[in-house]
Amino acid sequence: MGDVLGWRCKFGVMGPSTNTVVQPDFDMMRPAGVTNHYSRIFTPNADAVSNETFRAGAELIGRNTLDAVRSVMTCNPDALVMGMSAVTFFDGARGADRFVKEVEDLSGLKISVGSHACTAALNAHGGVKRIAVMSPYWPAMNIEVARYFADMGFSVVRDTAFRCTSWTDIAAQTPARCVQGIKEIDGDDVDAIVQVGTNLSMVKLAAMAELWLGKPVIAINVATYWHALRSRGITDKVEGCGSLLERF
């Protein structure tokens, strides 16, 4: 007998314990018969994040991820979804592949991660070569994001980093601040905008931005959950969360 509520798919979702956006975002995009089961990665809420400390803090989250994987495996999920993006961009495409392999070797399940999901999303739209990136990170982390996208064949024309000073501060960034960030990086030389940082609330705003910009605006939580659904053969269209879930 299958799961009564998750009769189509049960996703095990790993996200930082400080993250308050991924869980409601993923539930907002969840089709009937699909359930999300959140496993919190222990994350001290550093209150002085900087260029120098960001990577160390994110790497700690990465090291604690496997414990969260072991925990969520007890509910017998069908696939895994990574609800934290920074660690999936470290060291370019090879680093992303290494992270995926480590989790999949431990769990025996496929995992959708933010970096590769964004690549798949950009390729689904087609014709995208030049992108702009918006993050709640610090510039040193944006360099890692640009390195990854360069490995995948994209050129990062511009980027902006909000320089949030704690992990929970990311979720406090207002829609007005995000609109300002989009305006800072958009231009005629940009084919698409990518927002990274899963604790930044951008699902609905990115969908609206696509309407006024006339180009793809990829919110990483949308890309990641879309990738997870499509990887399981679930093709339901979800309205109100952007063109990715509505068209592809």
PDB file of C-alpha atoms in Angstrom:
ATOM      1  CA  MET A   1       0.000   0.000   0.000  1.00  0.00           C
ATOM      2  CA  GLY A   2       1.234   3.492  -0.850  1.00  0.00           C
ATOM      3  CA  ASP A   3       1.162   6.533   1.395  1.00  0.00           C
ATOM      4  CA  VAL A   4      -2.408   7.823   1.775  1.00  0.00           C
ATOM      5  CA  LEU A   5      -1.469  11.488   1.229  1.00  0.00           C
ATOM      6  CA  GLY A   6       1.773  11.148  -0.737  1.00  0.00           C
ATOM      7  CA  TRP A   7       0.450   8.551  -3.127  1.00  0.00           C
ATOM      8  CA  ARG A   8       2.308  10.066  -6.080  1.00  0.00           C
ATOM      9  CA  CYS A   9       5.552  11.052  -4.375  1.00  0.00           C
ATOM     10  CA  LYS A  10       7.036  11.731  -0.957  1.00  0.00           C
ATOM     11  CA  PHE A  11       9.888  14.245  -1.062  1.00  0.00           C
ATOM     12  CA  GLY A  12      12.475  14.358   1.686  1.00  0.00           C
ATOM     13  CA  VAL A  13      13.565  17.999   1.926  1.00  0.00           C
ATOM     14  CA  MET A  14      16.761  19.069   3.688  1.00  0.00           C
ATOM     15  CA  GLY A  15      17.062  22.711   4.698  1.00  0.00           C
ATOM     16  CA  PRO A  16      18.945  24.779   7.260  1.00  0.00           C
ATOM     17  CA  SER A  17      17.310  25.009  10.675  1.00  0.00           C
ATOM     18  CA  THR A  18      17.410  28.806  10.278  1.00  0.00           C
ATOM     19  CA  ASN A  19      15.463  28.709   7.000  1.00  0.00           C
ATOM     20  CA  THR A  20      11.815  29.764   7.274  1.00  0.00           C
ATOM     21  CA  VAL A  21      11.018  30.237   3.570  1.00  0.00           C
ATOM     22  CA  VAL A  22      11.761  26.929   1.810  1.00  0.00           C
ATOM     23  CA  GLN A  23       9.139  24.879   3.623  1.00  0.00           C
ATOM     24  CA  PRO A  24       6.159  27.178   2.905  1.00  0.00           C
ATOM     25  CA  ASP A  25       7.435  27.838  -0.632  1.00  0.00           C
ATOM     26  CA  PHE A  26       7.594  24.146  -1.487  1.00  0.00           C
ATOM     27  CA  ASP A  27       4.201  23.486   0.086  1.00  0.00           C
ATOM     28  CA  MET A  28       2.725  26.320  -1.994  1.00  0.00           C
ATOM     29  CA  MET A  29       3.848  24.564  -5.192  1.00  0.00           C
ATOM     30  CA  ARG A  30       2.889  21.041  -4.102  1.00  0.00           C
ATOM     31  CA  PRO A  31       0.401  19.226  -6.378  1.00  0.00           C
ATOM     32  CA  ALA A  32      -2.197  16.836  -4.974  1.00  0.00           C
ATOM     33  CA  GLY A  33      -0.737  13.468  -4.061  1.00  0.00           C
ATOM     34  CA  VAL A  34       2.738  14.907  -3.404  1.00  0.00           C
ATOM     35  CA  THR A  35       3.984  15.533   0.129  1.00  0.00           C
ATOM     36  CA  ASN A  36       7.073  17.311   1.463  1.00  0.00           C
ATOM     37  CA  HIS A  37       8.860  16.094   4.581  1.00  0.00           C
ATOM     38  CA  TYR A  38      11.270  18.639   5.984  1.00  0.00           C
ATOM     39  CA  SER A  39      14.471  17.620   7.743  1.00  0.00           C
ATOM     40  CA  ARG A  40      16.254  20.519   9.405  1.00  0.00           C
ATOM     41  CA  ILE A  41      20.027  20.802   8.995  1.00  0.00           C
ATOM     42  CA  PHE A  42      21.417  22.101  12.286  1.00  0.00           C
ATOM     43  CA  THR A  43      22.632  25.628  11.585  1.00  0.00           C
ATOM     44  CA  PRO A  44      23.842  28.099  14.228  1.00  0.00           C
ATOM     45  CA  ASN A  45      22.368  31.506  13.384  1.00  0.00           C
ATOM     46  CA  ALA A  46      25.628  33.397  12.858  1.00  0.00           C
ATOM     47  CA  ASP A  47      25.012  37.099  13.486  1.00  0.00           C
ATOM     48  CA  ALA A  48      28.126  38.510  11.839  1.00  0.00           C
ATOM     49  CA  VAL A  49      28.224  36.929   8.395  1.00  0.00           C
ATOM     50  CA  SER A  50      30.834  38.538   6.148  1.00  0.00           C
ATOM     51  CA  ASN A  51      32.923  37.847   3.068  1.00  0.00           C
ATOM     52  CA  GLU A  52      35.397  36.056   5.310  1.00  0.00           C
ATOM     53  CA  THR A  53      32.915  33.958   7.281  1.00  0.00           C
ATOM     54  CA  PHE A  54      30.215  33.155   4.734  1.00  0.00           C
ATOM     55  CA  ARG A  55      31.891  30.149   3.189  1.00  0.00           C
ATOM     56  CA  ALA A  56      32.847  28.671   6.555  1.00  0.00           C
ATOM     57  CA  GLY A  57      29.258  28.955   7.737  1.00  0.00           C
ATOM     58  CA  ALA A  58      27.847  27.479   4.555  1.00  0.00           C
ATOM     59  CA  GLU A  59      30.360  24.629   4.625  1.00  0.00           C
ATOM     60  CA  LEU A  60      29.226  23.793   8.163  1.00  0.00           C
ATOM     61  CA  ILE A  61      25.686  23.469   6.814  1.00  0.00           C
ATOM     62  CA  GLY A  62      27.031  21.220   4.070  1.00  0.00           C
ATOM     63  CA  ARG A  63      28.778  18.974   6.578  1.00  0.00           C
ATOM     64  CA  ASN A  64      25.603  18.673   8.647  1.00  0.00           C
ATOM     65  CA  THR A  65      23.481  17.822   5.609  1.00  0.00           C
ATOM     66  CA  LEU A  66      24.167  14.097   5.734  1.00  0.00           C
ATOM     67  CA  ASP A  67      22.733  13.871   9.247  1.00  0.00           C
ATOM     68  CA  ALA A  68      19.530  15.474   7.943  1.00  0.00           C
ATOM     69  CA  VAL A  69      19.515  12.988   5.058  1.00  0.00           C
ATOM     70  CA  ARG A  70      19.772  10.062   7.485  1.00  0.00           C
ATOM     71  CA  SER A  71      16.918  11.503   9.525  1.00  0.00           C
ATOM     72  CA  VAL A  72      14.498  12.057   6.647  1.00  0.00           C
ATOM     73  CA  MET A  73      15.218   8.610   5.194  1.00  0.00           C
ATOM     74  CA  THR A  74      13.250   7.104   8.069  1.00  0.00           C
ATOM     75  CA  CYS A  75       9.979   8.267   6.438  1.00  0.00           C
ATOM     76  CA  ASN A  76      10.870   6.255   3.308  1.00  0.00           C
ATOM     77  CA  PRO A  77      10.829   9.129   0.800  1.00  0.00           C
ATOM     78  CA  ASP A  78      10.836   8.583  -2.959  1.00  0.00           C
ATOM     79  CA  ALA A  79      13.332  11.351  -3.756  1.00  0.00           C
ATOM     80  CA  LEU A  80      15.284  14.109  -2.034  1.00  0.00           C
ATOM     81  CA  VAL A  81      15.290  17.883  -2.491  1.00  0.00           C
ATOM     82  CA  MET A  82      18.021  20.191  -1.206  1.00  0.00           C
ATOM     83  CA  GLY A  83      16.520  23.326   0.312  1.00  0.00           C
ATOM     84  CA  MET A  84      19.822  25.188   0.639  1.00  0.00           C
ATOM     85  CA  SER A  85      21.614  26.489  -2.425  1.00  0.00           C
ATOM     86  CA  ALA A  86      25.034  27.885  -1.490  1.00  0.00           C
ATOM     87  CA  VAL A  87      26.729  24.521  -0.960  1.00  0.00           C
ATOM     88  CA  THR A  88      25.529  23.369  -4.381  1.00  0.00           C
ATOM     89  CA  PHE A  89      27.503  26.160  -6.096  1.00  0.00           C
ATOM     90  CA  PHE A  90      30.857  25.706  -4.346  1.00  0.00           C
ATOM     91  CA  ASP A  91      33.778  24.818  -6.636  1.00  0.00           C
ATOM     92  CA  GLY A  92      31.784  25.047  -9.844  1.00  0.00           C
ATOM     93  CA  ALA A  93      30.127  22.190 -11.674  1.00  0.00           C
ATOM     94  CA  ARG A  94      32.521  19.613 -10.215  1.00  0.00           C
ATOM     95  CA  GLY A  95      31.639  20.702  -6.709  1.00  0.00           C
ATOM     96  CA  ALA A  96      27.921  20.449  -7.445  1.00  0.00           C
ATOM     97  CA  ASP A  97      28.368  16.977  -8.918  1.00  0.00           C
ATOM     98  CA  ARG A  98      30.447  15.929  -5.910  1.00  0.00           C
ATOM     99  CA  PHE A  99      27.739  17.089  -3.493  1.00  0.00           C
ATOM    100  CA  VAL A 100      25.019  15.269  -5.434  1.00  0.00           C
ATOM    101  CA  LYS A 101      27.048  12.055  -5.532  1.00  0.00           C
ATOM    102  CA  GLU A 102      27.741  12.152  -1.799  1.00  0.00           C
ATOM    103  CA  VAL A 103      24.050  12.457  -0.928  1.00  0.00           C
ATOM    104  CA  GLU A 104      22.892   9.948  -3.532  1.00  0.00           C
ATOM    105  CA  ASP A 105      25.499   7.394  -2.502  1.00  0.00           C
ATOM    106  CA  LEU A 106      24.353   7.653   1.114  1.00  0.00           C
ATOM    107  CA  SER A 107      20.616   7.621   0.443  1.00  0.00           C
ATOM    108  CA  GLY A 108      20.279   5.535  -2.692  1.00  0.00           C
ATOM    109  CA  LEU A 109      17.848   8.192  -3.949  1.00  0.00           C
ATOM    110  CA  LYS A 110      18.017  10.929  -6.550  1.00  0.00           C
ATOM    111  CA  ILE A 111      18.323  14.512  -5.293  1.00  0.00           C
ATOM    112  CA  SER A 112      17.373  17.825  -6.886  1.00  0.00           C
ATOM    113  CA  VAL A 113      19.744  20.684  -5.995  1.00  0.00           C
ATOM    114  CA  GLY A 114      19.491  24.398  -6.657  1.00  0.00           C
ATOM    115  CA  SER A 115      22.493  24.843  -8.923  1.00  0.00           C
ATOM    116  CA  HIS A 116      21.677  22.103 -11.418  1.00  0.00           C
ATOM    117  CA  ALA A 117      17.961  22.909 -11.190  1.00  0.00           C
ATOM    118  CA  CYS A 118      18.646  26.505 -12.257  1.00  0.00           C
ATOM    119  CA  THR A 119      20.679  25.236 -15.199  1.00  0.00           C
ATOM    120  CA  ALA A 120      17.829  22.954 -16.236  1.00  0.00           C
ATOM    121  CA  ALA A 121      15.365  25.830 -15.884  1.00  0.00           C
ATOM    122  CA  LEU A 122      17.445  28.174 -18.037  1.00  0.00           C
ATOM    123  CA  ASN A 123      17.857  25.485 -20.679  1.00  0.00           C
ATOM    124  CA  ALA A 124      14.114  24.794 -20.642  1.00  0.00           C
ATOM    125  CA  HIS A 125      13.435  28.426 -21.563  1.00  0.00           C
ATOM    126  CA  GLY A 126      15.956  28.183 -24.411  1.00  0.00           C
ATOM    127  CA  GLY A 127      18.156  30.850 -25.942  1.00  0.00           C
ATOM    128  CA  VAL A 128      19.542  32.004 -22.602  1.00  0.00           C
ATOM    129  CA  LYS A 129      23.258  32.758 -22.586  1.00  0.00           C
ATOM    130  CA  ARG A 130      23.701  35.951 -20.570  1.00  0.00           C
ATOM    131  CA  ILE A 131      22.295  36.090 -17.075  1.00  0.00           C
ATOM    132  CA  ALA A 132      22.246  38.363 -14.052  1.00  0.00           C
ATOM    133  CA  VAL A 133      22.329  36.976 -10.525  1.00  0.00           C
ATOM    134  CA  MET A 134      20.732  38.302  -7.346  1.00  0.00           C
ATOM    135  CA  SER A 135      21.585  36.843  -3.955  1.00  0.00           C
ATOM    136  CA  PRO A 136      21.293  37.542  -0.226  1.00  0.00           C
ATOM    137  CA  TYR A 137      24.933  36.411   0.010  1.00  0.00           C
ATOM    138  CA  TRP A 138      28.213  38.308   0.129  1.00  0.00           C
ATOM    139  CA  PRO A 139      30.339  39.069  -2.969  1.00  0.00           C
ATOM    140  CA  ALA A 140      32.752  36.206  -2.269  1.00  0.00           C
ATOM    141  CA  MET A 141      29.865  33.741  -2.584  1.00  0.00           C
ATOM    142  CA  ASN A 142      28.549  35.409  -5.740  1.00  0.00           C
ATOM    143  CA  ILE A 143      31.943  34.637  -7.278  1.00  0.00           C
ATOM    144  CA  GLU A 144      31.283  30.942  -6.628  1.00  0.00           C
ATOM    145  CA  VAL A 145      27.836  31.227  -8.213  1.00  0.00           C
ATOM    146  CA  ALA A 146      29.289  32.920 -11.307  1.00  0.00           C
ATOM    147  CA  ARG A 147      31.976  30.245 -11.522  1.00  0.00           C
ATOM    148  CA  TYR A 148      29.355  27.516 -11.529  1.00  0.00           C
ATOM    149  CA  PHE A 149      27.258  29.157 -14.234  1.00  0.00           C
ATOM    150  CA  ALA A 150      30.364  29.746 -16.366  1.00  0.00           C
ATOM    151  CA  ASP A 151      31.108  26.028 -16.117  1.00  0.00           C
ATOM    152  CA  MET A 152      27.589  25.372 -17.393  1.00  0.00           C
ATOM    153  CA  GLY A 153      28.013  27.658 -20.407  1.00  0.00           C
ATOM    154  CA  PHE A 154      26.399  30.871 -19.160  1.00  0.00           C
ATOM    155  CA  SER A 155      27.892  34.334 -18.788  1.00  0.00           C
ATOM    156  CA  VAL A 156      27.061  36.303 -15.633  1.00  0.00           C
ATOM    157  CA  VAL A 157      26.792  39.862 -16.926  1.00  0.00           C
ATOM    158  CA  ARG A 158      25.986  41.470 -13.567  1.00  0.00           C
ATOM    159  CA  ASP A 159      25.262  40.434 -10.022  1.00  0.00           C
ATOM    160  CA  THR A 160      24.199  41.932  -6.742  1.00  0.00           C
ATOM    161  CA  ALA A 161      24.688  40.603  -3.212  1.00  0.00           C
ATOM    162  CA  PHE A 162      22.465  41.852  -0.381  1.00  0.00           C
ATOM    163  CA  ARG A 163      25.177  41.126   2.232  1.00  0.00           C
ATOM    164  CA  CYS A 164      22.762  39.805   4.854  1.00  0.00           C
ATOM    165  CA  THR A 165      24.448  39.711   8.240  1.00  0.00           C
ATOM    166  CA  SER A 166      22.757  36.594   9.623  1.00  0.00           C
ATOM    167  CA  TRP A 167      21.062  33.530   8.200  1.00  0.00           C
ATOM    168  CA  THR A 168      17.662  34.636   9.514  1.00  0.00           C
ATOM    169  CA  ASP A 169      18.185  38.156   8.152  1.00  0.00           C
ATOM    170  CA  ILE A 170      17.815  36.683   4.672  1.00  0.00           C
ATOM    171  CA  ALA A 171      14.132  35.951   5.307  1.00  0.00           C
ATOM    172  CA  ALA A 172      13.633  39.546   6.481  1.00  0.00           C
ATOM    173  CA  GLN A 173      14.441  41.055   3.064  1.00  0.00           C
ATOM    174  CA  THR A 174      11.321  42.841   1.840  1.00  0.00           C
ATOM    175  CA  PRO A 175       9.706  42.677  -1.610  1.00  0.00           C
ATOM    176  CA  ALA A 176      10.756  46.304  -2.102  1.00  0.00           C
ATOM    177  CA  ARG A 177      14.398  45.356  -1.510  1.00  0.00           C
ATOM    178  CA  CYS A 178      14.101  42.494  -3.987  1.00  0.00           C
ATOM    179  CA  VAL A 179      12.543  44.763  -6.614  1.00  0.00           C
ATOM    180  CA  GLN A 180      15.433  47.169  -6.122  1.00  0.00           C
ATOM    181  CA  GLY A 181      17.864  44.278  -6.606  1.00  0.00           C
ATOM    182  CA  ILE A 182      16.198  43.217  -9.852  1.00  0.00           C
ATOM    183  CA  LYS A 183      16.396  46.760 -11.190  1.00  0.00           C
ATOM    184  CA  GLU A 184      20.092  46.955 -10.276  1.00  0.00           C
ATOM    185  CA  ILE A 185      21.030  43.981 -12.458  1.00  0.00           C
ATOM    186  CA  ASP A 186      18.541  43.993 -15.335  1.00  0.00           C
ATOM    187  CA  GLY A 187      19.351  45.346 -18.760  1.00  0.00           C
ATOM    188  CA  ASP A 188      19.013  44.741 -22.471  1.00  0.00           C
ATOM    189  CA  ASP A 189      22.206  42.673 -22.318  1.00  0.00           C
ATOM    190  CA  VAL A 190      20.596  40.161 -19.928  1.00  0.00           C
ATOM    191  CA  ASP A 191      18.571  37.195 -21.212  1.00  0.00           C
ATOM    192  CA  ALA A 192      17.375  36.015 -17.798  1.00  0.00           C
ATOM    193  CA  ILE A 193      17.642  36.823 -14.100  1.00  0.00           C
ATOM    194  CA  VAL A 194      18.460  34.156 -11.521  1.00  0.00           C
ATOM    195  CA  GLN A 195      17.794  34.585  -7.810  1.00  0.00           C
ATOM    196  CA  VAL A 196      19.729  32.297  -5.489  1.00  0.00           C
ATOM    197  CA  GLY A 197      19.491  31.867  -1.713  1.00  0.00           C
ATOM    198  CA  THR A 198      16.585  29.683  -0.632  1.00  0.00           C
ATOM    199  CA  ASN A 199      15.650  31.753   2.441  1.00  0.00           C
ATOM    200  CA  LEU A 200      14.888  34.769   0.239  1.00  0.00           C
ATOM    201  CA  SER A 201      11.155  34.950  -0.491  1.00  0.00           C
ATOM    202  CA  MET A 202      10.898  35.386  -4.258  1.00  0.00           C
ATOM    203  CA  VAL A 203       8.381  32.908  -5.728  1.00  0.00           C
ATOM    204  CA  LYS A 204       5.471  35.304  -6.298  1.00  0.00           C
ATOM    205  CA  LEU A 205       7.666  38.348  -6.918  1.00  0.00           C
ATOM    206  CA  ALA A 206       9.713  36.553  -9.596  1.00  0.00           C
ATOM    207  CA  ALA A 207       6.483  35.554 -11.343  1.00  0.00           C
ATOM    208  CA  MET A 208       5.339  39.182 -11.373  1.00  0.00           C
ATOM    209  CA  ALA A 209       8.748  40.414 -12.524  1.00  0.00           C
ATOM    210  CA  GLU A 210       8.560  38.179 -15.584  1.00  0.00           C
ATOM    211  CA  LEU A 211       5.432  40.064 -16.640  1.00  0.00           C
ATOM    212  CA  TRP A 212       7.036  43.493 -16.568  1.00  0.00           C
ATOM    213  CA  LEU A 213      10.498  42.468 -17.807  1.00  0.00           C
ATOM    214  CA  GLY A 214       9.382  40.068 -20.528  1.00  0.00           C
ATOM    215  CA  LYS A 215      12.156  37.587 -19.720  1.00  0.00           C
ATOM    216  CA  PRO A 216      12.655  34.598 -17.419  1.00  0.00           C
ATOM    217  CA  VAL A 217      13.162  35.422 -13.752  1.00  0.00           C
ATOM    218  CA  ILE A 218      14.232  32.212 -12.049  1.00  0.00           C
ATOM    219  CA  ALA A 219      13.539  31.987  -8.310  1.00  0.00           C
ATOM    220  CA  ILE A 220      15.703  29.166  -7.021  1.00  0.00           C
ATOM    221  CA  ASN A 221      12.961  27.604  -4.904  1.00  0.00           C
ATOM    222  CA  VAL A 222      10.736  27.375  -7.979  1.00  0.00           C
ATOM    223  CA  ALA A 223      13.528  25.910 -10.098  1.00  0.00           C
ATOM    224  CA  THR A 224      14.441  23.341  -7.461  1.00  0.00           C
ATOM    225  CA  TYR A 225      10.897  22.152  -6.823  1.00  0.00           C
ATOM    226  CA  TRP A 226      10.059  22.160 -10.545  1.00  0.00           C
ATOM    227  CA  HIS A 227      13.131  20.017 -11.168  1.00  0.00           C
ATOM    228  CA  ALA A 228      12.127  17.619  -8.381  1.00  0.00           C
ATOM    229  CA  LEU A 229       8.605  17.232  -9.777  1.00  0.00           C
ATOM    230  CA  ARG A 230       9.661  16.769 -13.382  1.00  0.00           C
ATOM    231  CA  SER A 231      12.403  14.315 -12.379  1.00  0.00           C
ATOM    232  CA  ARG A 232       9.651  12.137 -10.887  1.00  0.00           C
ATOM    233  CA  GLY A 233       7.538  12.405 -14.030  1.00  0.00           C
ATOM    234  CA  ILE A 234       5.019  14.739 -12.371  1.00  0.00           C
ATOM    235  CA  THR A 235       4.034  17.231 -15.049  1.00  0.00           C
ATOM    236  CA  ASP A 236       1.253  19.168 -13.309  1.00  0.00           C
ATOM    237  CA  LYS A 237       1.205  22.862 -14.164  1.00  0.00           C
ATOM    238  CA  VAL A 238       1.091  25.234 -11.191  1.00  0.00           C
ATOM    239  CA  GLU A 239      -0.318  28.723 -11.749  1.00  0.00           C
ATOM    240  CA  GLY A 240       0.900  31.880 -10.083  1.00  0.00           C
ATOM    241  CA  CYS A 241       4.485  30.761  -9.487  1.00  0.00           C
ATOM    242  CA  GLY A 242       6.053  31.803 -12.777  1.00  0.00           C
ATOM    243  CA  SER A 243       6.439  30.581 -16.337  1.00  0.00           C
ATOM    244  CA  LEU A 244       8.621  27.612 -15.414  1.00  0.00           C
ATOM    245  CA  LEU A 245       5.833  25.779 -13.581  1.00  0.00           C
ATOM    246  CA  GLU A 246       3.155  27.075 -15.935  1.00  0.00           C
ATOM    247  CA  ARG A 247       4.792  26.171 -19.258  1.00  0.00           C
ATOM    248  CA  PHE A 248       7.417  23.429 -18.839  1.00  0.00           C
TER     249      PHE A 248
END
